[in-house]
Amino acid sequence: QVQLVESGGGLVQAGGSLKLSCAASGIFFSISAMGWYRQAPGKQRELVATFTSGGSINYAESVKGRFTISRDNAKNTVYLQMNSLKPEDTAVYYCNVGRTSRPYNYWGQGTQVTVSS
């Protein structure tokens, strides 16, 4: 009964901020990474920010310096603080757990982020 639930999306003006949350429940095994992806209409899903099993953090070049990924292990929650938002950040944002065994990925339901110009 693994479950990832995103929240915190919404409508914001360019230059504004949002903070996304991903609450995880259930038991996870063989975790290789955990973090955030996004998908805009007509485009492929892309990595935004992830923690890797090796302890490093990866950010997409387009969000470096603006977004910050963090986690609260006691609450089993991962966050994405998004500052200086741009219209091109508009997308559905998905929480992701990457695994080394099948299923290779768990996904949340997604939360919509819309940035107006």
mmCIF file with all atom_site columns, C-alpha atoms in Angstrom:
data_model
loop_
_atom_site.group_PDB
_atom_site.id
_atom_site.type_symbol
_atom_site.label_atom_id
_atom_site.label_alt_id
_atom_site.label_comp_id
_atom_site.label_asym_id
_atom_site.label_entity_id
_atom_site.label_seq_id
_atom_site.pdbx_PDB_ins_code
_atom_site.Cartn_x
_atom_site.Cartn_y
_atom_site.Cartn_z
_atom_site.occupancy
_atom_site.B_iso_or_equiv
_atom_site.pdbx_formal_charge
_atom_site.auth_seq_id
_atom_site.auth_comp_id
_atom_site.auth_asym_id
_atom_site.auth_atom_id
_atom_site.pdbx_PDB_model_num
ATOM 1   C CA . GLN A 1 1   ? 0.000  0.000  0.000   1.00 0.00 ? 1   GLN A CA 1
ATOM 2   C CA . VAL A 1 2   ? 2.642  2.460  -1.086  1.00 0.00 ? 2   VAL A CA 1
ATOM 3   C CA . GLN A 1 3   ? 1.249  5.928  -1.626  1.00 0.00 ? 3   GLN A CA 1
ATOM 4   C CA . LEU A 1 4   ? 2.639  9.356  -2.513  1.00 0.00 ? 4   LEU A CA 1
ATOM 5   C CA . VAL A 1 5   ? 0.369  12.376 -2.140  1.00 0.00 ? 5   VAL A CA 1
ATOM 6   C CA . GLU A 1 6   ? 1.364  15.812 -3.430  1.00 0.00 ? 6   GLU A CA 1
ATOM 7   C CA . SER A 1 7   ? -0.101 19.099 -2.270  1.00 0.00 ? 7   SER A CA 1
ATOM 8   C CA . GLY A 1 8   ? 0.640  22.806 -2.396  1.00 0.00 ? 8   GLY A CA 1
ATOM 9   C CA . GLY A 1 9   ? 0.109  23.603 -6.048  1.00 0.00 ? 9   GLY A CA 1
ATOM 10  C CA . GLY A 1 10  ? -1.898 26.545 -7.252  1.00 0.00 ? 10  GLY A CA 1
ATOM 11  C CA . LEU A 1 11  ? -1.927 29.740 -9.268  1.00 0.00 ? 11  LEU A CA 1
ATOM 12  C CA . VAL A 1 12  ? 0.797  32.306 -8.692  1.00 0.00 ? 12  VAL A CA 1
ATOM 13  C CA . GLN A 1 13  ? 2.102  35.362 -10.517 1.00 0.00 ? 13  GLN A CA 1
ATOM 14  C CA . ALA A 1 14  ? 5.550  35.423 -12.058 1.00 0.00 ? 14  ALA A CA 1
ATOM 15  C CA . GLY A 1 15  ? 8.155  36.133 -9.409  1.00 0.00 ? 15  GLY A CA 1
ATOM 16  C CA . GLY A 1 16  ? 6.081  34.539 -6.683  1.00 0.00 ? 16  GLY A CA 1
ATOM 17  C CA . SER A 1 17  ? 6.668  31.443 -4.592  1.00 0.00 ? 17  SER A CA 1
ATOM 18  C CA . LEU A 1 18  ? 5.019  28.125 -3.812  1.00 0.00 ? 18  LEU A CA 1
ATOM 19  C CA . LYS A 1 19  ? 5.964  25.230 -1.572  1.00 0.00 ? 19  LYS A CA 1
ATOM 20  C CA . LEU A 1 20  ? 4.997  21.710 -2.587  1.00 0.00 ? 20  LEU A CA 1
ATOM 21  C CA . SER A 1 21  ? 4.745  18.782 -0.215  1.00 0.00 ? 21  SER A CA 1
ATOM 22  C CA . CYS A 1 22  ? 4.842  15.043 -0.835  1.00 0.00 ? 22  CYS A CA 1
ATOM 23  C CA . ALA A 1 23  ? 3.643  12.810 1.962   1.00 0.00 ? 23  ALA A CA 1
ATOM 24  C CA . ALA A 1 24  ? 4.756  9.196  1.693   1.00 0.00 ? 24  ALA A CA 1
ATOM 25  C CA . SER A 1 25  ? 3.068  6.218  3.280   1.00 0.00 ? 25  SER A CA 1
ATOM 26  C CA . GLY A 1 26  ? 3.673  2.499  3.149   1.00 0.00 ? 26  GLY A CA 1
ATOM 27  C CA . ILE A 1 27  ? 6.914  0.571  2.963   1.00 0.00 ? 27  ILE A CA 1
ATOM 28  C CA . PHE A 1 28  ? 9.543  1.383  0.340   1.00 0.00 ? 28  PHE A CA 1
ATOM 29  C CA . PHE A 1 29  ? 12.364 -0.944 -0.647  1.00 0.00 ? 29  PHE A CA 1
ATOM 30  C CA . SER A 1 30  ? 15.336 -0.653 -2.985  1.00 0.00 ? 30  SER A CA 1
ATOM 31  C CA . ILE A 1 31  ? 15.104 3.131  -3.166  1.00 0.00 ? 31  ILE A CA 1
ATOM 32  C CA . SER A 1 32  ? 17.551 4.796  -5.541  1.00 0.00 ? 32  SER A CA 1
ATOM 33  C CA . ALA A 1 33  ? 16.133 8.321  -5.576  1.00 0.00 ? 33  ALA A CA 1
ATOM 34  C CA . MET A 1 34  ? 13.247 10.428 -4.363  1.00 0.00 ? 34  MET A CA 1
ATOM 35  C CA . GLY A 1 35  ? 12.135 13.823 -5.533  1.00 0.00 ? 35  GLY A CA 1
ATOM 36  C CA . TRP A 1 36  ? 10.134 15.853 -8.005  1.00 0.00 ? 36  TRP A CA 1
ATOM 37  C CA . TYR A 1 37  ? 9.349  15.735 -11.706 1.00 0.00 ? 37  TYR A CA 1
ATOM 38  C CA . ARG A 1 38  ? 7.070  17.911 -13.793 1.00 0.00 ? 38  ARG A CA 1
ATOM 39  C CA . GLN A 1 39  ? 5.176  17.628 -17.043 1.00 0.00 ? 39  GLN A CA 1
ATOM 40  C CA . ALA A 1 40  ? 3.731  20.389 -19.177 1.00 0.00 ? 40  ALA A CA 1
ATOM 41  C CA . PRO A 1 41  ? 1.099  19.709 -21.865 1.00 0.00 ? 41  PRO A CA 1
ATOM 42  C CA . GLY A 1 42  ? 2.669  18.234 -24.981 1.00 0.00 ? 42  GLY A CA 1
ATOM 43  C CA . LYS A 1 43  ? 6.035  17.726 -23.309 1.00 0.00 ? 43  LYS A CA 1
ATOM 44  C CA . GLN A 1 44  ? 7.791  14.795 -21.693 1.00 0.00 ? 44  GLN A CA 1
ATOM 45  C CA . ARG A 1 45  ? 8.028  14.479 -17.964 1.00 0.00 ? 45  ARG A CA 1
ATOM 46  C CA . GLU A 1 46  ? 11.297 15.973 -16.743 1.00 0.00 ? 46  GLU A CA 1
ATOM 47  C CA . LEU A 1 47  ? 13.355 15.850 -13.588 1.00 0.00 ? 47  LEU A CA 1
ATOM 48  C CA . VAL A 1 48  ? 13.114 18.899 -11.343 1.00 0.00 ? 48  VAL A CA 1
ATOM 49  C CA . ALA A 1 49  ? 15.002 17.929 -8.191  1.00 0.00 ? 49  ALA A CA 1
ATOM 50  C CA . THR A 1 50  ? 15.875 14.637 -6.496  1.00 0.00 ? 50  THR A CA 1
ATOM 51  C CA . PHE A 1 51  ? 17.704 13.136 -3.580  1.00 0.00 ? 51  PHE A CA 1
ATOM 52  C CA . THR A 1 52  ? 19.802 10.153 -4.604  1.00 0.00 ? 52  THR A CA 1
ATOM 53  C CA . SER A 1 53  ? 20.589 7.096  -2.508  1.00 0.00 ? 53  SER A CA 1
ATOM 54  C CA . GLY A 1 54  ? 24.180 8.289  -2.409  1.00 0.00 ? 54  GLY A CA 1
ATOM 55  C CA . GLY A 1 55  ? 23.115 11.413 -0.555  1.00 0.00 ? 55  GLY A CA 1
ATOM 56  C CA . SER A 1 56  ? 23.542 13.935 -3.335  1.00 0.00 ? 56  SER A CA 1
ATOM 57  C CA . ILE A 1 57  ? 20.940 16.337 -4.701  1.00 0.00 ? 57  ILE A CA 1
ATOM 58  C CA . ASN A 1 58  ? 20.290 16.834 -8.389  1.00 0.00 ? 58  ASN A CA 1
ATOM 59  C CA . TYR A 1 59  ? 18.543 19.889 -9.830  1.00 0.00 ? 59  TYR A CA 1
ATOM 60  C CA . ALA A 1 60  ? 17.469 20.625 -13.347 1.00 0.00 ? 60  ALA A CA 1
ATOM 61  C CA . GLU A 1 61  ? 19.577 23.435 -14.791 1.00 0.00 ? 61  GLU A CA 1
ATOM 62  C CA . SER A 1 62  ? 16.440 25.479 -15.365 1.00 0.00 ? 62  SER A CA 1
ATOM 63  C CA . VAL A 1 63  ? 15.591 25.599 -11.650 1.00 0.00 ? 63  VAL A CA 1
ATOM 64  C CA . LYS A 1 64  ? 19.015 25.885 -10.022 1.00 0.00 ? 64  LYS A CA 1
ATOM 65  C CA . GLY A 1 65  ? 19.164 28.846 -7.681  1.00 0.00 ? 65  GLY A CA 1
ATOM 66  C CA . ARG A 1 66  ? 15.376 29.138 -7.565  1.00 0.00 ? 66  ARG A CA 1
ATOM 67  C CA . PHE A 1 67  ? 14.092 25.801 -6.235  1.00 0.00 ? 67  PHE A CA 1
ATOM 68  C CA . THR A 1 68  ? 15.148 23.956 -3.098  1.00 0.00 ? 68  THR A CA 1
ATOM 69  C CA . ILE A 1 69  ? 14.347 20.344 -2.252  1.00 0.00 ? 69  ILE A CA 1
ATOM 70  C CA . SER A 1 70  ? 14.206 19.277 1.385   1.00 0.00 ? 70  SER A CA 1
ATOM 71  C CA . ARG A 1 71  ? 12.780 16.525 3.530   1.00 0.00 ? 71  ARG A CA 1
ATOM 72  C CA . ASP A 1 72  ? 11.472 15.829 6.997   1.00 0.00 ? 72  ASP A CA 1
ATOM 73  C CA . ASN A 1 73  ? 12.175 12.197 7.756   1.00 0.00 ? 73  ASN A CA 1
ATOM 74  C CA . ALA A 1 74  ? 10.069 12.255 10.927  1.00 0.00 ? 74  ALA A CA 1
ATOM 75  C CA . LYS A 1 75  ? 7.033  13.238 8.852   1.00 0.00 ? 75  LYS A CA 1
ATOM 76  C CA . ASN A 1 76  ? 7.936  11.087 5.836   1.00 0.00 ? 76  ASN A CA 1
ATOM 77  C CA . THR A 1 77  ? 7.561  14.179 3.706   1.00 0.00 ? 77  THR A CA 1
ATOM 78  C CA . VAL A 1 78  ? 9.571  15.726 0.876   1.00 0.00 ? 78  VAL A CA 1
ATOM 79  C CA . TYR A 1 79  ? 9.226  19.404 -0.008  1.00 0.00 ? 79  TYR A CA 1
ATOM 80  C CA . LEU A 1 80  ? 9.958  21.592 -2.973  1.00 0.00 ? 80  LEU A CA 1
ATOM 81  C CA . GLN A 1 81  ? 10.330 25.302 -2.258  1.00 0.00 ? 81  GLN A CA 1
ATOM 82  C CA . MET A 1 82  ? 9.891  27.203 -5.508  1.00 0.00 ? 82  MET A CA 1
ATOM 83  C CA . ASN A 1 83  ? 10.933 30.850 -5.653  1.00 0.00 ? 83  ASN A CA 1
ATOM 84  C CA . SER A 1 84  ? 11.136 33.368 -8.473  1.00 0.00 ? 84  SER A CA 1
ATOM 85  C CA . LEU A 1 85  ? 8.607  31.376 -10.450 1.00 0.00 ? 85  LEU A CA 1
ATOM 86  C CA . LYS A 1 86  ? 8.404  31.841 -14.201 1.00 0.00 ? 86  LYS A CA 1
ATOM 87  C CA . PRO A 1 87  ? 5.590  31.070 -16.648 1.00 0.00 ? 87  PRO A CA 1
ATOM 88  C CA . GLU A 1 88  ? 7.712  28.247 -18.070 1.00 0.00 ? 88  GLU A CA 1
ATOM 89  C CA . ASP A 1 89  ? 7.501  26.536 -14.672 1.00 0.00 ? 89  ASP A CA 1
ATOM 90  C CA . THR A 1 90  ? 3.812  25.887 -15.339 1.00 0.00 ? 90  THR A CA 1
ATOM 91  C CA . ALA A 1 91  ? 3.254  22.128 -15.222 1.00 0.00 ? 91  ALA A CA 1
ATOM 92  C CA . VAL A 1 92  ? 1.857  19.273 -13.219 1.00 0.00 ? 92  VAL A CA 1
ATOM 93  C CA . TYR A 1 93  ? 4.401  18.430 -10.548 1.00 0.00 ? 93  TYR A CA 1
ATOM 94  C CA . TYR A 1 94  ? 4.793  14.801 -9.506  1.00 0.00 ? 94  TYR A CA 1
ATOM 95  C CA . CYS A 1 95  ? 6.442  13.258 -6.502  1.00 0.00 ? 95  CYS A CA 1
ATOM 96  C CA . ASN A 1 96  ? 8.606  10.302 -7.485  1.00 0.00 ? 96  ASN A CA 1
ATOM 97  C CA . VAL A 1 97  ? 10.366 7.388  -5.865  1.00 0.00 ? 97  VAL A CA 1
ATOM 98  C CA . GLY A 1 98  ? 12.897 5.633  -8.070  1.00 0.00 ? 98  GLY A CA 1
ATOM 99  C CA . ARG A 1 99  ? 13.752 2.011  -7.358  1.00 0.00 ? 99  ARG A CA 1
ATOM 100 C CA . THR A 1 100 ? 16.264 -0.573 -8.481  1.00 0.00 ? 100 THR A CA 1
ATOM 101 C CA . SER A 1 101 ? 13.562 -3.268 -8.672  1.00 0.00 ? 101 SER A CA 1
ATOM 102 C CA . ARG A 1 102 ? 10.113 -3.471 -10.262 1.00 0.00 ? 102 ARG A CA 1
ATOM 103 C CA . PRO A 1 103 ? 8.140  -1.342 -10.090 1.00 0.00 ? 103 PRO A CA 1
ATOM 104 C CA . TYR A 1 104 ? 11.014 0.984  -10.974 1.00 0.00 ? 104 TYR A CA 1
ATOM 105 C CA . ASN A 1 105 ? 8.987  4.079  -10.176 1.00 0.00 ? 105 ASN A CA 1
ATOM 106 C CA . TYR A 1 106 ? 6.234  5.107  -7.826  1.00 0.00 ? 106 TYR A CA 1
ATOM 107 C CA . TRP A 1 107 ? 4.358  8.291  -8.686  1.00 0.00 ? 107 TRP A CA 1
ATOM 108 C CA . GLY A 1 108 ? 2.011  10.596 -6.870  1.00 0.00 ? 108 GLY A CA 1
ATOM 109 C CA . GLN A 1 109 ? -1.167 11.890 -8.479  1.00 0.00 ? 109 GLN A CA 1
ATOM 110 C CA . GLY A 1 110 ? 0.388  15.249 -9.316  1.00 0.00 ? 110 GLY A CA 1
ATOM 111 C CA . THR A 1 111 ? -0.362 18.816 -8.312  1.00 0.00 ? 111 THR A CA 1
ATOM 112 C CA . GLN A 1 112 ? -0.930 21.641 -10.792 1.00 0.00 ? 112 GLN A CA 1
ATOM 113 C CA . VAL A 1 113 ? 1.329  24.688 -10.698 1.00 0.00 ? 113 VAL A CA 1
ATOM 114 C CA . THR A 1 114 ? 0.312  27.596 -12.902 1.00 0.00 ? 114 THR A CA 1
ATOM 115 C CA . VAL A 1 115 ? 2.459  30.726 -13.167 1.00 0.00 ? 115 VAL A CA 1
ATOM 116 C CA . SER A 1 116 ? 0.900  33.734 -14.845 1.00 0.00 ? 116 SER A CA 1
ATOM 117 C CA . SER A 1 117 ? 2.894  36.416 -16.631 1.00 0.00 ? 117 SER A CA 1
#
